[in-house]
């Protein structure tokens, strides 16, 4: 069975070590959890695979989607699509060592946060100010956002300056942190306060 090995950073052939058959949300599409061992580095992996139709009477197990170690492109589902898609692409760019493109995608994800808050927002600079004014982000997160905006510009415009790997990693971490702060933690805190108000 084929799956993506994070240690080998590529799709690898694996030895199947164990199988548990499942019925995904009662769709009756045969699927299974598989414990795998990478044939190259011998590390363990857990995946999920579905049986797919490849011909009129032919069925084959699809390559396994990795569940553990959890894929780097995993983004919290509470983050809305407008920011989420750019975050996923930023992670893909980073993995592909395309650091300037990663910086651009990080900026785009924060642009998504701004647009989600106020669809009339035209620029990232204006959007960040609005988020701060409306109390969605505080001064520190605003500072991260500004750093992101400056580096986004560096990545987006044709200059000879490149975004360094370390900078791209920090920008990526800031982007994920801003999105989680705005969409995951704020919502969690609101729910927490509502529960407290009830008791
Ligand atoms: Zn491996």
CSV table of C-alpha atoms and ligand atoms in Angstrom, one decimal:
chain,number,residue,atom,x,y,z
A,1,UNK,CA,0.0,0.0,0.0
A,2,UNK,CA,1.2,3.5,-0.9
A,3,UNK,CA,1.1,6.5,1.4
A,4,UNK,CA,3.1,9.7,2.1
A,5,UNK,CA,5.9,9.2,4.6
A,6,UNK,CA,6.8,12.4,6.5
A,7,UNK,CA,10.2,11.0,7.3
A,8,UNK,CA,11.1,10.2,3.7
A,9,UNK,CA,9.1,13.3,2.5
A,10,UNK,CA,7.7,11.4,-0.4
A,11,UNK,CA,5.1,8.7,-1.4
A,12,UNK,CA,6.4,5.4,-0.4
A,13,UNK,CA,5.5,1.7,-0.6
A,14,UNK,CA,4.5,0.3,2.8
A,15,UNK,CA,4.1,-3.0,4.4
A,16,UNK,CA,0.6,-3.6,5.9
A,17,UNK,CA,1.0,-4.6,9.5
A,18,UNK,CA,-2.6,-4.5,10.6
A,19,UNK,CA,-6.1,-3.7,9.4
A,20,UNK,CA,-9.5,-2.7,10.9
A,21,UNK,CA,-12.4,-2.6,8.5
A,22,UNK,CA,-14.8,0.3,8.9
A,23,UNK,CA,-18.0,1.7,7.4
A,24,UNK,CA,-17.5,5.4,6.9
A,25,UNK,CA,-20.5,7.2,8.3
A,26,UNK,CA,-22.7,4.3,7.1
A,27,UNK,CA,-22.0,4.9,3.4
A,28,UNK,CA,-21.4,1.2,2.9
A,29,UNK,CA,-18.2,2.1,1.0
A,30,UNK,CA,-15.7,-0.4,2.2
A,31,UNK,CA,-12.9,1.3,4.0
A,32,UNK,CA,-10.1,0.3,6.4
A,33,UNK,CA,-7.7,1.7,8.9
A,34,UNK,CA,-4.2,0.4,8.1
A,35,UNK,CA,-1.1,0.3,10.3
A,36,UNK,CA,1.8,0.6,7.9
A,37,UNK,CA,5.5,0.3,8.0
A,38,UNK,CA,7.5,2.5,5.5
A,39,UNK,CA,9.6,0.1,3.4
A,40,UNK,CA,12.3,2.8,3.2
A,41,UNK,CA,12.8,4.2,6.7
A,42,UNK,CA,10.7,1.5,8.6
A,43,UNK,CA,8.8,4.1,10.6
A,44,UNK,CA,5.2,3.3,11.6
A,45,UNK,CA,2.3,5.2,10.0
A,46,UNK,CA,-1.5,5.0,10.3
A,47,UNK,CA,-3.7,5.6,7.3
A,48,UNK,CA,-7.2,5.2,6.0
A,49,UNK,CA,-8.0,3.7,2.6
A,50,UNK,CA,-11.2,3.3,0.6
A,51,UNK,CA,-12.0,0.6,-1.9
A,52,UNK,CA,-12.5,2.4,-5.3
A,53,UNK,CA,-14.0,1.1,-8.5
A,54,UNK,CA,-11.4,1.0,-11.3
A,55,UNK,CA,-13.4,-1.0,-13.9
A,56,UNK,CA,-16.8,-2.5,-14.4
A,57,UNK,CA,-16.1,-5.4,-12.0
A,58,UNK,CA,-12.7,-4.2,-10.7
A,59,UNK,CA,-12.2,-2.7,-7.3
A,60,UNK,CA,-8.9,-1.6,-5.8
A,61,UNK,CA,-7.7,-0.2,-2.5
A,62,UNK,CA,-6.8,3.4,-2.9
A,63,UNK,CA,-3.5,4.7,-1.6
A,64,UNK,CA,-3.9,5.5,2.1
A,65,UNK,CA,-4.5,9.0,3.4
A,66,UNK,CA,-2.2,9.5,6.4
A,67,UNK,CA,-3.9,10.1,9.8
A,68,UNK,CA,-0.8,9.8,11.9
A,69,UNK,CA,1.7,11.4,12.2
A,70,UNK,CA,-0.9,14.0,11.4
A,71,UNK,CA,-0.3,15.8,8.0
A,72,UNK,CA,1.4,19.2,8.2
A,73,UNK,CA,-1.4,20.6,6.0
A,74,UNK,CA,-3.9,20.1,8.8
A,75,UNK,CA,-5.7,23.3,9.6
A,76,UNK,CA,-8.4,23.8,12.2
A,77,UNK,CA,-11.9,23.4,10.6
A,78,UNK,CA,-13.2,26.4,12.5
A,79,UNK,CA,-11.1,28.6,10.3
A,80,UNK,CA,-13.4,29.7,7.4
A,81,UNK,CA,-12.5,28.7,3.9
A,82,UNK,CA,-11.5,32.3,2.8
A,83,UNK,CA,-8.4,32.0,5.1
A,84,UNK,CA,-8.1,28.3,5.3
A,85,UNK,CA,-7.3,27.6,1.7
A,86,UNK,CA,-4.5,30.1,1.6
A,87,UNK,CA,-3.0,28.7,4.8
A,88,UNK,CA,-3.0,25.2,3.3
A,89,UNK,CA,-1.3,26.5,0.2
A,90,UNK,CA,1.2,28.4,2.4
A,91,UNK,CA,2.1,25.1,4.1
A,92,UNK,CA,2.5,23.4,0.7
A,93,UNK,CA,4.7,26.2,-0.6
A,94,UNK,CA,6.9,26.0,2.5
A,95,UNK,CA,7.3,22.3,2.1
A,96,UNK,CA,8.3,22.8,-1.5
A,97,UNK,CA,10.9,25.3,-0.4
A,98,UNK,CA,9.1,28.1,-2.3
A,99,UNK,CA,9.5,30.7,0.5
A,100,UNK,CA,8.5,33.8,-1.3
A,101,UNK,CA,5.3,32.1,-2.5
A,102,UNK,CA,4.8,31.0,1.1
A,103,UNK,CA,5.0,34.6,2.3
A,104,UNK,CA,2.5,35.7,-0.3
A,105,UNK,CA,0.1,32.9,0.7
A,106,UNK,CA,0.5,33.9,4.4
A,107,UNK,CA,-0.5,37.5,3.5
A,108,UNK,CA,-3.4,36.2,1.5
A,109,UNK,CA,-4.7,34.2,4.5
A,110,UNK,CA,-4.7,37.3,6.7
A,111,UNK,CA,-6.4,39.2,3.9
A,112,UNK,CA,-9.0,36.4,4.2
A,113,UNK,CA,-9.4,37.1,7.9
A,114,UNK,CA,-9.9,40.8,7.2
A,115,UNK,CA,-12.4,40.2,4.4
A,116,UNK,CA,-14.3,37.7,6.5
A,117,UNK,CA,-14.6,40.4,9.2
A,118,UNK,CA,-15.6,43.2,6.8
A,119,UNK,CA,-16.2,42.3,3.1
A,120,UNK,CA,-15.7,46.0,2.1
A,121,UNK,CA,-12.0,45.9,3.1
A,122,UNK,CA,-9.8,46.8,0.1
A,123,UNK,CA,-6.2,46.5,1.4
A,124,UNK,CA,-4.4,44.3,4.0
A,125,UNK,CA,-3.1,47.5,5.8
A,126,UNK,CA,-6.7,48.9,6.1
A,127,UNK,CA,-8.0,45.5,7.1
A,128,UNK,CA,-5.6,45.0,9.9
A,129,UNK,CA,-6.4,48.5,11.3
A,130,UNK,CA,-10.1,47.7,11.2
A,131,UNK,CA,-9.5,44.4,13.0
A,132,UNK,CA,-7.7,46.3,15.7
A,133,UNK,CA,-10.2,49.1,15.9
A,134,UNK,CA,-13.1,46.6,16.3
A,135,UNK,CA,-11.3,44.7,19.0
A,136,UNK,CA,-10.9,41.5,17.0
A,137,UNK,CA,-7.1,41.5,17.5
A,138,UNK,CA,-5.0,43.3,20.1
A,139,UNK,CA,-1.8,45.4,19.6
A,140,UNK,CA,0.6,42.4,19.6
A,141,UNK,CA,-1.3,40.4,17.0
A,142,UNK,CA,-1.6,43.6,15.0
A,143,UNK,CA,2.2,43.8,15.1
A,144,UNK,CA,2.4,40.3,13.7
A,145,UNK,CA,0.0,41.2,11.0
A,146,UNK,CA,2.0,44.2,10.0
A,147,UNK,CA,5.2,42.1,9.8
A,148,UNK,CA,3.3,39.7,7.6
A,149,UNK,CA,2.1,42.5,5.4
A,150,UNK,CA,5.6,43.8,4.8
A,151,UNK,CA,7.0,40.4,4.0
A,152,UNK,CA,4.1,39.6,1.8
A,153,UNK,CA,5.0,42.7,-0.2
A,154,UNK,CA,8.6,41.5,-0.4
A,155,UNK,CA,7.4,38.1,-1.8
A,156,UNK,CA,4.8,39.5,-4.1
A,157,UNK,CA,6.7,42.1,-6.0
A,158,UNK,CA,9.5,41.5,-8.5
A,159,UNK,CA,12.7,42.3,-6.6
A,160,UNK,CA,15.9,40.5,-6.2
A,161,UNK,CA,15.3,40.1,-2.5
A,162,UNK,CA,14.2,36.6,-1.5
A,163,UNK,CA,12.3,35.5,1.6
A,164,UNK,CA,14.6,33.4,3.8
A,165,UNK,CA,13.5,30.0,5.1
A,166,UNK,CA,13.5,31.1,8.7
A,167,UNK,CA,11.4,34.1,7.9
A,168,UNK,CA,8.9,32.0,5.9
A,169,UNK,CA,8.6,29.6,8.8
A,170,UNK,CA,7.9,32.5,11.3
A,171,UNK,CA,5.4,34.1,8.9
A,172,UNK,CA,3.6,30.8,8.5
A,173,UNK,CA,3.5,30.4,12.3
A,174,UNK,CA,2.2,33.9,12.7
A,175,UNK,CA,-0.5,33.3,10.1
A,176,UNK,CA,-1.7,30.1,11.7
A,177,UNK,CA,-1.6,31.8,15.2
A,178,UNK,CA,-3.6,34.8,14.0
A,179,UNK,CA,-6.3,32.6,12.3
A,180,UNK,CA,-6.5,30.4,15.4
A,181,UNK,CA,-6.7,33.4,17.7
A,182,UNK,CA,-9.5,35.0,15.7
A,183,UNK,CA,-11.6,32.0,14.8
A,184,UNK,CA,-10.8,29.3,17.3
A,185,UNK,CA,-9.8,30.8,20.6
A,186,UNK,CA,-12.1,33.8,20.5
A,187,UNK,CA,-15.1,31.5,19.8
A,188,UNK,CA,-13.9,29.1,22.5
A,189,UNK,CA,-13.7,32.0,25.0
A,190,UNK,CA,-17.1,33.3,24.1
A,191,UNK,CA,-18.6,29.8,24.7
A,192,UNK,CA,-16.7,29.6,28.0
A,193,UNK,CA,-18.1,33.0,29.1
A,194,UNK,CA,-21.7,32.0,28.1
A,195,UNK,CA,-21.4,28.8,30.2
A,196,UNK,CA,-20.1,30.9,33.2
A,197,UNK,CA,-22.9,33.4,32.8
A,198,UNK,CA,-25.5,30.6,33.1
A,199,UNK,CA,-24.2,29.2,36.4
B,1,LIG,ZN1,9.7,6.5,5.3
